[in-house]
PDB file of C-alpha atoms in Angstrom:
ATOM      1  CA  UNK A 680     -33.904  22.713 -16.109  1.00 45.00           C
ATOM      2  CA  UNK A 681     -34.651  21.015 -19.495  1.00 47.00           C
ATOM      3  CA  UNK A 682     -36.483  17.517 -19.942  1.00 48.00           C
ATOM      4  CA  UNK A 683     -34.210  15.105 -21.561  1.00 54.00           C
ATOM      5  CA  UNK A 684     -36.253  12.344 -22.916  1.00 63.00           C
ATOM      6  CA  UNK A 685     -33.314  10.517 -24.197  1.00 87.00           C
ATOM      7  CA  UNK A 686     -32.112  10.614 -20.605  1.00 95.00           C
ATOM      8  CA  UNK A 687     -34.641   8.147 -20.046  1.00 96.00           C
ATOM      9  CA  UNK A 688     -32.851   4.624 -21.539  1.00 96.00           C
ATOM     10  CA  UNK A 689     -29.753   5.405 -20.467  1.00 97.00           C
ATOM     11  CA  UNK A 690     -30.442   5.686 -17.255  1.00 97.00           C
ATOM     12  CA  UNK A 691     -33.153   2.596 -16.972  1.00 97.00           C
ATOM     13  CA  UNK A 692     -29.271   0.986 -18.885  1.00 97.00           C
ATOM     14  CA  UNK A 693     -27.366   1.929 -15.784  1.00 97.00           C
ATOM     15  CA  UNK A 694     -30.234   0.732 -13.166  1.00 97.00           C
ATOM     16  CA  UNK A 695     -29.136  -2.901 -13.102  1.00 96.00           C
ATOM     17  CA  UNK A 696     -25.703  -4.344 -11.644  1.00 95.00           C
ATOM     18  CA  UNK A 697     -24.766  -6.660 -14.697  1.00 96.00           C
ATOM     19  CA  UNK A 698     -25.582  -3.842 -17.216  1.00 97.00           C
ATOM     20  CA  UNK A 699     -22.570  -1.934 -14.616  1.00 96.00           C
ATOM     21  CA  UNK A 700     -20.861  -4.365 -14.592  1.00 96.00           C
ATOM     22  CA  UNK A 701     -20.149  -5.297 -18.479  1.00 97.00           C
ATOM     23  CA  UNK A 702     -19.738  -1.827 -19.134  1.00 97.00           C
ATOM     24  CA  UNK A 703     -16.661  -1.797 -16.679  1.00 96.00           C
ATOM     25  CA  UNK A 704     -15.559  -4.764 -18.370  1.00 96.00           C
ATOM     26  CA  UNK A 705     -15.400  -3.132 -21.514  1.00 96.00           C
ATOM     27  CA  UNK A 706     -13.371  -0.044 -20.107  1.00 94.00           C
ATOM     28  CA  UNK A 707     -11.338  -3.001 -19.521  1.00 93.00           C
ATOM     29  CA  UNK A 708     -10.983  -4.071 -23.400  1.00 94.00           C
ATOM     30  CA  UNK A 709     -13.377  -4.807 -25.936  1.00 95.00           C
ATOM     31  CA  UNK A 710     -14.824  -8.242 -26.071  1.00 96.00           C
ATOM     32  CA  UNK A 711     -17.094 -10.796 -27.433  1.00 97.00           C
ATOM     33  CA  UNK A 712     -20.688 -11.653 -25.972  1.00 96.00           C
ATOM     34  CA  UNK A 713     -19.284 -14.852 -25.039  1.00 95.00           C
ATOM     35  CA  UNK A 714     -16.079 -13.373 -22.935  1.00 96.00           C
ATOM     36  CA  UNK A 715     -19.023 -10.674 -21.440  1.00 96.00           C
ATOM     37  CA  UNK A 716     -21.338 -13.590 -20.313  1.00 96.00           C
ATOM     38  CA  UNK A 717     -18.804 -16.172 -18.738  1.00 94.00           C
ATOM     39  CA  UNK A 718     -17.075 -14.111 -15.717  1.00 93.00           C
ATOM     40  CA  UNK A 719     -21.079 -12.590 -14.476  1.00 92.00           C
ATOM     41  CA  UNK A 720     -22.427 -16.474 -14.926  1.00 92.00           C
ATOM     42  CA  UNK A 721     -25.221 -15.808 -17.153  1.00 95.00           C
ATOM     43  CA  UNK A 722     -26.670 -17.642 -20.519  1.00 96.00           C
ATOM     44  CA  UNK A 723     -25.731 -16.030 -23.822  1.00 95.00           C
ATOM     45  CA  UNK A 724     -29.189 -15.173 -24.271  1.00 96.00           C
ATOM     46  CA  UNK A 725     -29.417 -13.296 -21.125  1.00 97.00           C
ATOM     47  CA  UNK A 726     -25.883 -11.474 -21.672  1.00 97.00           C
ATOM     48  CA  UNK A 727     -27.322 -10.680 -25.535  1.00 97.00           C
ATOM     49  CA  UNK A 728     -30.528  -8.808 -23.919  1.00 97.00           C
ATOM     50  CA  UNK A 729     -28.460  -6.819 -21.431  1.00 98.00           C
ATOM     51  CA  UNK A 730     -26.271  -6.003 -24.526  1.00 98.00           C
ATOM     52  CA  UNK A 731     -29.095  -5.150 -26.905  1.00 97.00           C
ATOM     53  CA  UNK A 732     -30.264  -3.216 -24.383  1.00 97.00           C
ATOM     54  CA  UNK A 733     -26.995  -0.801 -23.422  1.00 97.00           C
ATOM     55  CA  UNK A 734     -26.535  -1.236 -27.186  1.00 97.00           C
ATOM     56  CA  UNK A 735     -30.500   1.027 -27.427  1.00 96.00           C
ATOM     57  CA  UNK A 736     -29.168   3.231 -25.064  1.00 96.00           C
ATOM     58  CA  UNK A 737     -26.103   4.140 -26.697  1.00 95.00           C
ATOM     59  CA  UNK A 738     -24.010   3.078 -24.191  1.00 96.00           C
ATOM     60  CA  UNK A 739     -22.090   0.019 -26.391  1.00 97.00           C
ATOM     61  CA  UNK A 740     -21.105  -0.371 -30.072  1.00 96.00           C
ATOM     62  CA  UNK A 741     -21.524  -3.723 -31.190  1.00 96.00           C
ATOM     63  CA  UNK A 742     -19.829  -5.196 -34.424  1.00 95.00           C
ATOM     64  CA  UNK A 743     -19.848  -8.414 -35.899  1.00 94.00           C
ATOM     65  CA  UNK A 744     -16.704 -10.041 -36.773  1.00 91.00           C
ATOM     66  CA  UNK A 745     -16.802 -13.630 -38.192  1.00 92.00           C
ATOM     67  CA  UNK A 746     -19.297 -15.295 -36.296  1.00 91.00           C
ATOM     68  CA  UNK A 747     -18.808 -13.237 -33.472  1.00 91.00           C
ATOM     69  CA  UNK A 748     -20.361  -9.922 -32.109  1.00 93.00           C
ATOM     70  CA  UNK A 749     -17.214  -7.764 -31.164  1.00 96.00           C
ATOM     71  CA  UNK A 750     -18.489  -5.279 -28.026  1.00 97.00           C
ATOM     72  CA  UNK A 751     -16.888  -1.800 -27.140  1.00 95.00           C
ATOM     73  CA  UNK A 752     -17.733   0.990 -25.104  1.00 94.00           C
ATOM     74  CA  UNK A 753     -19.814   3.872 -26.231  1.00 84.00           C
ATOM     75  CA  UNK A 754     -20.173   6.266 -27.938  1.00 90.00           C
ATOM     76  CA  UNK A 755     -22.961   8.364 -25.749  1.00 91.00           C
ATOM     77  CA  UNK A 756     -20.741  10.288 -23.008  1.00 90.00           C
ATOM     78  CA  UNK A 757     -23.473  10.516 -20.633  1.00 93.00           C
ATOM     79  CA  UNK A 758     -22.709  14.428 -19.775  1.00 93.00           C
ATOM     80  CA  UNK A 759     -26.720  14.998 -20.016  1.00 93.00           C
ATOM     81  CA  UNK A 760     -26.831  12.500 -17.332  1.00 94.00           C
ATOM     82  CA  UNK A 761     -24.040  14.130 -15.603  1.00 94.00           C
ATOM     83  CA  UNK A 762     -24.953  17.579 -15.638  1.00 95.00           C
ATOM     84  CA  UNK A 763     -28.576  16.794 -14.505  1.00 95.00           C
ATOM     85  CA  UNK A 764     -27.499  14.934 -11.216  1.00 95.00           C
ATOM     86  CA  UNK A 765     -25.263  18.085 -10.456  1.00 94.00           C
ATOM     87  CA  UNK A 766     -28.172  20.414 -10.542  1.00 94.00           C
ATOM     88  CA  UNK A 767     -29.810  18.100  -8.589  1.00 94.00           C
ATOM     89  CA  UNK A 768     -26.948  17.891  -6.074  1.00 94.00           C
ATOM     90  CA  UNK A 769     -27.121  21.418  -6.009  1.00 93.00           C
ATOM     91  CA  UNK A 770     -30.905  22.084  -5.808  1.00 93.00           C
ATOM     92  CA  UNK A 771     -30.712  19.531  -2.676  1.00 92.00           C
ATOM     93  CA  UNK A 772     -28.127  21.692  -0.776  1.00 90.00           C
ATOM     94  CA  UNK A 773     -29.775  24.707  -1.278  1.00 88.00           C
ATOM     95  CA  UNK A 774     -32.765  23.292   0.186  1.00 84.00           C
ATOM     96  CA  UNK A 775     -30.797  21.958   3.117  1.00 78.00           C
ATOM     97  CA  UNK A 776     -29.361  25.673   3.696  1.00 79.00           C
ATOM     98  CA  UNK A 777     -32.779  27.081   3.345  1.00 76.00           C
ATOM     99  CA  UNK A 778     -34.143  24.633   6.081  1.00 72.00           C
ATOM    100  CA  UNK A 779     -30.771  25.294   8.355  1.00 76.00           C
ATOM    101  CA  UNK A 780     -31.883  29.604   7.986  1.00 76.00           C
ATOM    102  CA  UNK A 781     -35.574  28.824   9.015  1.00 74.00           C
ATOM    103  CA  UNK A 782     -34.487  27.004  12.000  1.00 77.00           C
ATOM    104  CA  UNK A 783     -31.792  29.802  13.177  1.00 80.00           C
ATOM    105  CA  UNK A 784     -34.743  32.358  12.429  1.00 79.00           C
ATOM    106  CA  UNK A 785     -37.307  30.316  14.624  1.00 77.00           C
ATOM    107  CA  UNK A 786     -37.566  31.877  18.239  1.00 72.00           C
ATOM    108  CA  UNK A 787     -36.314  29.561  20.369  1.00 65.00           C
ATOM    109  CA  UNK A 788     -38.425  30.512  23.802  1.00 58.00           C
ATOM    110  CA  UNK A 789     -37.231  32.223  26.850  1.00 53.00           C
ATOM    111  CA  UNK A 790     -34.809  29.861  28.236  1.00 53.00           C
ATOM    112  CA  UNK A 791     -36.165  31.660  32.001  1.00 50.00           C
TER     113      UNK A 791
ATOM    114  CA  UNK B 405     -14.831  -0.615  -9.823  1.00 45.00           C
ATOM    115  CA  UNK B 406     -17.193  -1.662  -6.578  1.00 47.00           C
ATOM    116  CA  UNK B 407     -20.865  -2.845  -7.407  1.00 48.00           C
ATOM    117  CA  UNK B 408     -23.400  -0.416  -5.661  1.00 55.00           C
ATOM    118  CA  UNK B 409     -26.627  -2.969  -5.857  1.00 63.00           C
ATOM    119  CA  UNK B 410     -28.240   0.493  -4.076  1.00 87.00           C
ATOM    120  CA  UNK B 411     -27.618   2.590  -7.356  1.00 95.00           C
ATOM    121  CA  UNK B 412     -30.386   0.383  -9.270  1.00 96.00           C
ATOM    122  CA  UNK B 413     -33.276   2.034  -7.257  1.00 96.00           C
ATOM    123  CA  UNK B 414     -32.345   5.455  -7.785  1.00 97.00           C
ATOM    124  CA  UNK B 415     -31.191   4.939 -11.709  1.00 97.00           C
ATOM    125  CA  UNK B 416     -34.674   3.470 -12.095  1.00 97.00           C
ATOM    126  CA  UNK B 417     -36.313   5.906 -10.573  1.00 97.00           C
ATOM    127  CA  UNK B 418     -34.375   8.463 -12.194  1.00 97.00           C
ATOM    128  CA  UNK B 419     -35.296   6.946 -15.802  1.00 97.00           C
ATOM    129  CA  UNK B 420     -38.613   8.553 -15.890  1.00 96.00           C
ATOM    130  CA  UNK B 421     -39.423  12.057 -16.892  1.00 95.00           C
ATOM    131  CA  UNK B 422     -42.091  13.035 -14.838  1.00 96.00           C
ATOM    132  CA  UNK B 423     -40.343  11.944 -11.643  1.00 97.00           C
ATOM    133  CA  UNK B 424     -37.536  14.212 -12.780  1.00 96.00           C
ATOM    134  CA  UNK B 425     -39.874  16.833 -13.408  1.00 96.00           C
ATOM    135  CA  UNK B 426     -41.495  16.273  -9.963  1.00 97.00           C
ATOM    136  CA  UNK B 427     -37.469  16.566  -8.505  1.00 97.00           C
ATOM    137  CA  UNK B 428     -36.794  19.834 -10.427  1.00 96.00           C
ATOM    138  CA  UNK B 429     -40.291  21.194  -8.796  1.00 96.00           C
ATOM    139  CA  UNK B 430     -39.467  20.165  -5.219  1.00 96.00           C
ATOM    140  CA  UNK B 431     -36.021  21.838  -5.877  1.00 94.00           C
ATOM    141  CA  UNK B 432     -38.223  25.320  -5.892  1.00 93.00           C
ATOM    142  CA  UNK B 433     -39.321  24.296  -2.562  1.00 94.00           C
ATOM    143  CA  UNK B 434     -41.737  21.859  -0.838  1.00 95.00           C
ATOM    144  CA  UNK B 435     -45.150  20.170  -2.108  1.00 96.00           C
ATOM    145  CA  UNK B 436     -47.956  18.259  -1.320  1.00 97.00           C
ATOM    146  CA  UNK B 437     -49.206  15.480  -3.859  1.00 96.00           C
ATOM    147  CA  UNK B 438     -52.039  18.211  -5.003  1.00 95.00           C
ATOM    148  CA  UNK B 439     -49.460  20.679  -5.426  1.00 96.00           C
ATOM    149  CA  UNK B 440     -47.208  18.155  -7.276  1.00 96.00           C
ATOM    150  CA  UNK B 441     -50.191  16.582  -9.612  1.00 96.00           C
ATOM    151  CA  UNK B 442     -51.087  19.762 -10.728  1.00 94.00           C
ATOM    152  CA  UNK B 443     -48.444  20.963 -13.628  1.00 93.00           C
ATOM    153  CA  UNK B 444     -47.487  17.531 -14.301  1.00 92.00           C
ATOM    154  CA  UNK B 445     -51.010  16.877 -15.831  1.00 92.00           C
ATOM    155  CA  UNK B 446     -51.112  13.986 -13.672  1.00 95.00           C
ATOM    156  CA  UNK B 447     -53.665  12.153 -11.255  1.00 96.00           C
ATOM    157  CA  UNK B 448     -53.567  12.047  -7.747  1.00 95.00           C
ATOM    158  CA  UNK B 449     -53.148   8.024  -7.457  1.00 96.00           C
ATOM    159  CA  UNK B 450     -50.671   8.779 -10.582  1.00 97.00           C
ATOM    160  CA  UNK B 451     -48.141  10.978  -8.897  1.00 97.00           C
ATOM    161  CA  UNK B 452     -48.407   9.304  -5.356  1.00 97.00           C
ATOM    162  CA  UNK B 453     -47.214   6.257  -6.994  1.00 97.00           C
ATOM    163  CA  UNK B 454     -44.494   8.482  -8.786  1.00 98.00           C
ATOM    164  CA  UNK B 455     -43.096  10.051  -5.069  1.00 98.00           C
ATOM    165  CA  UNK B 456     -43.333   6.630  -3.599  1.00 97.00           C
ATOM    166  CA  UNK B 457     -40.979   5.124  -5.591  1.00 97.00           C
ATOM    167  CA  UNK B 458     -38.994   8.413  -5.232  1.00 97.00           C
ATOM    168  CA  UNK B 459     -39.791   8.193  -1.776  1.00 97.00           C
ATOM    169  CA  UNK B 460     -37.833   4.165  -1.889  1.00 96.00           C
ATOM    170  CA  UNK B 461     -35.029   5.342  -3.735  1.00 96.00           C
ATOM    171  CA  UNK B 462     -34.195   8.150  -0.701  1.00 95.00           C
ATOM    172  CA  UNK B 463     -34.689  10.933  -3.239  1.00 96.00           C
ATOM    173  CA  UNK B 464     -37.675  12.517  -2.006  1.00 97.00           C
ATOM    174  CA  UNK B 465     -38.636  12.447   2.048  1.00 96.00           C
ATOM    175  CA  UNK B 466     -42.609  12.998   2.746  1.00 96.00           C
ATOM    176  CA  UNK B 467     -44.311  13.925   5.978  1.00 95.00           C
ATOM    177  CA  UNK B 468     -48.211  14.044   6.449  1.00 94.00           C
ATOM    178  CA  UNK B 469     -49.240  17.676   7.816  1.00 91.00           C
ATOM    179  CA  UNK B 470     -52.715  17.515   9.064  1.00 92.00           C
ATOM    180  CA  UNK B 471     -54.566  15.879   5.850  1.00 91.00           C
ATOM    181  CA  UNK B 472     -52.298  16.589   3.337  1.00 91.00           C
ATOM    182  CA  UNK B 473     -48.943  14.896   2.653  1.00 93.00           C
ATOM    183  CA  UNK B 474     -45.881  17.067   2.263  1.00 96.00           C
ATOM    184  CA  UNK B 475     -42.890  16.050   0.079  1.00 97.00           C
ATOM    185  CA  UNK B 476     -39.475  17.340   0.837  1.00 96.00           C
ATOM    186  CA  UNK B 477     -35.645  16.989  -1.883  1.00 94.00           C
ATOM    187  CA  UNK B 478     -33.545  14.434  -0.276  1.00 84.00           C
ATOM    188  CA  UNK B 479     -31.607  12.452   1.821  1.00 90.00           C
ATOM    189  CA  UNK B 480     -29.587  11.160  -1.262  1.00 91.00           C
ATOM    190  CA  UNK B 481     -26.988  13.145  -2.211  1.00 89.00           C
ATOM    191  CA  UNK B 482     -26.082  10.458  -5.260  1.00 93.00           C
ATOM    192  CA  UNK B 483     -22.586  10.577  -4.443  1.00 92.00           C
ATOM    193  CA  UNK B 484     -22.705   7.005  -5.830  1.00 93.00           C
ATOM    194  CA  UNK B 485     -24.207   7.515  -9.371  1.00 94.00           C
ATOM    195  CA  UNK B 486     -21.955  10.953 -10.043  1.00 94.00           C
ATOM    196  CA  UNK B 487     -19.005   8.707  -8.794  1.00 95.00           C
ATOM    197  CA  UNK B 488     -19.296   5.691 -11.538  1.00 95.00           C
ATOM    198  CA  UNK B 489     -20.702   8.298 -13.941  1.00 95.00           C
ATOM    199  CA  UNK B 490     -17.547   9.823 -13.673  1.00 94.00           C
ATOM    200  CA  UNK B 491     -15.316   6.495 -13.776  1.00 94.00           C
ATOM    201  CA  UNK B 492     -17.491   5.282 -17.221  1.00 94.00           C
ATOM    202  CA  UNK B 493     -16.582   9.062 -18.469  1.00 94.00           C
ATOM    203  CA  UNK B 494     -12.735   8.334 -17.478  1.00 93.00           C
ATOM    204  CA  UNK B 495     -13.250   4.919 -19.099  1.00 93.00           C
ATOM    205  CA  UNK B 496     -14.404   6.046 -22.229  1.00 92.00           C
ATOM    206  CA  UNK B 497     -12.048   8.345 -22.560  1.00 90.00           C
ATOM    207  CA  UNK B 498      -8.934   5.894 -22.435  1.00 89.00           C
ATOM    208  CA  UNK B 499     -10.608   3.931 -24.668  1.00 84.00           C
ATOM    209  CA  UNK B 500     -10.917   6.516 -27.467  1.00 78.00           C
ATOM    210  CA  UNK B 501      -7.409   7.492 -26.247  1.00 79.00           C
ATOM    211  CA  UNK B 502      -6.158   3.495 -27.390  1.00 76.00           C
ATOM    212  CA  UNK B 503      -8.208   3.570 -30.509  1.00 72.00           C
ATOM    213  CA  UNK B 504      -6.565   6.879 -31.618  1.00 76.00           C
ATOM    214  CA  UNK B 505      -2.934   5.264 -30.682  1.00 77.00           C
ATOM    215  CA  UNK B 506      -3.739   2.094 -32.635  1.00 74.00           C
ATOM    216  CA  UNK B 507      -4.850   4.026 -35.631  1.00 77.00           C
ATOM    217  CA  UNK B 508      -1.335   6.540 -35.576  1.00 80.00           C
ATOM    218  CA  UNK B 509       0.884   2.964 -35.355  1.00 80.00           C
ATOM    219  CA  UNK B 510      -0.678   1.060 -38.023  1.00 77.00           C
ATOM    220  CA  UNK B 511       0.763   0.811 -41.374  1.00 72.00           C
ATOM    221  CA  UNK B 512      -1.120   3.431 -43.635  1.00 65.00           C
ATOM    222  CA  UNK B 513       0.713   2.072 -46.944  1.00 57.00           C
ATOM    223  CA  UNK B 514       3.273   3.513 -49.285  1.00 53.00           C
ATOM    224  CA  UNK B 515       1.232   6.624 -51.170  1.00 53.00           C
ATOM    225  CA  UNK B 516       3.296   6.043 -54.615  1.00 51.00           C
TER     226      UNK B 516
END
């Protein structure tokens, strides 16, 4: 299994509800900073950080239109990400089977 | 989309190479801290704080055998994190998909 350093911001992205949460919003539809920060309750500051910092991660496209900042999803597809938690999924149940083998092969004692 | 507030420990914990590393090194079969310190390059107080915050994110399960402490893969399964990876994937996807549409149904202007 390979070490993806660029694994690394994404995932730190994903590790906080709000961060989830505007990125659902935006499979929704794009929209501005202010239309991301009103429905979570936060300060435009606070929703421009959390932007800025699934913006670093590759996770939203940001583009400014008048005065605005116009947010999207994307573009990073998050199939390193994807593919890693599968080997770990599988890595787990083969340790599980493993463990389940040892135990069958474990004499049991005379039940006499 | 529901709002798992018990993805953020795992993501976190997740966003660090070494305790990915230490993960892909437990998948080969079980450790103690020694054992784990070793390749990684790493000090004993270093990686003990690394498997306990595996260890609080359910990824990694440790028992102490006689002086040594010996980590174990699992419980998590991350059933969670591969579902709303998934769902952002999907997401994305339609989005792209409505761009694309947009772009075939606007006006591309007369060529002569």
């Amino acid at each position: 299994m390979v070490q993806y350093a660029q694994m690394d911001r994404p995932l730190a992205a994903l590790a906080d509800p709000t961060r989830r949460g505007i990125l659902e919003r935006l499979g929704r539809g794009n929209a501005t900073i202010t239309e991301l920060a009103e429905p979570f309750g936060i300060s435009l500051t606070g929703c421009k950080k959390h932007v800025q910092v699934l913006e670093d991660a590759g996770l939203v496209a940001t583009e400014k239109v008048g005065r605005a900042r116009q947010c999207s999803l994307g573009p990073r597809r998050l199939d390193d990400i994807q593919e890693w938690i599968e080997t770990y999924r599988r890595m787990l149940d083969q340790r599980l089977d493993r463990f389940g083998e040892l135990l069958e092969r474990t004499p049991q004692g005379d039940p006499r």
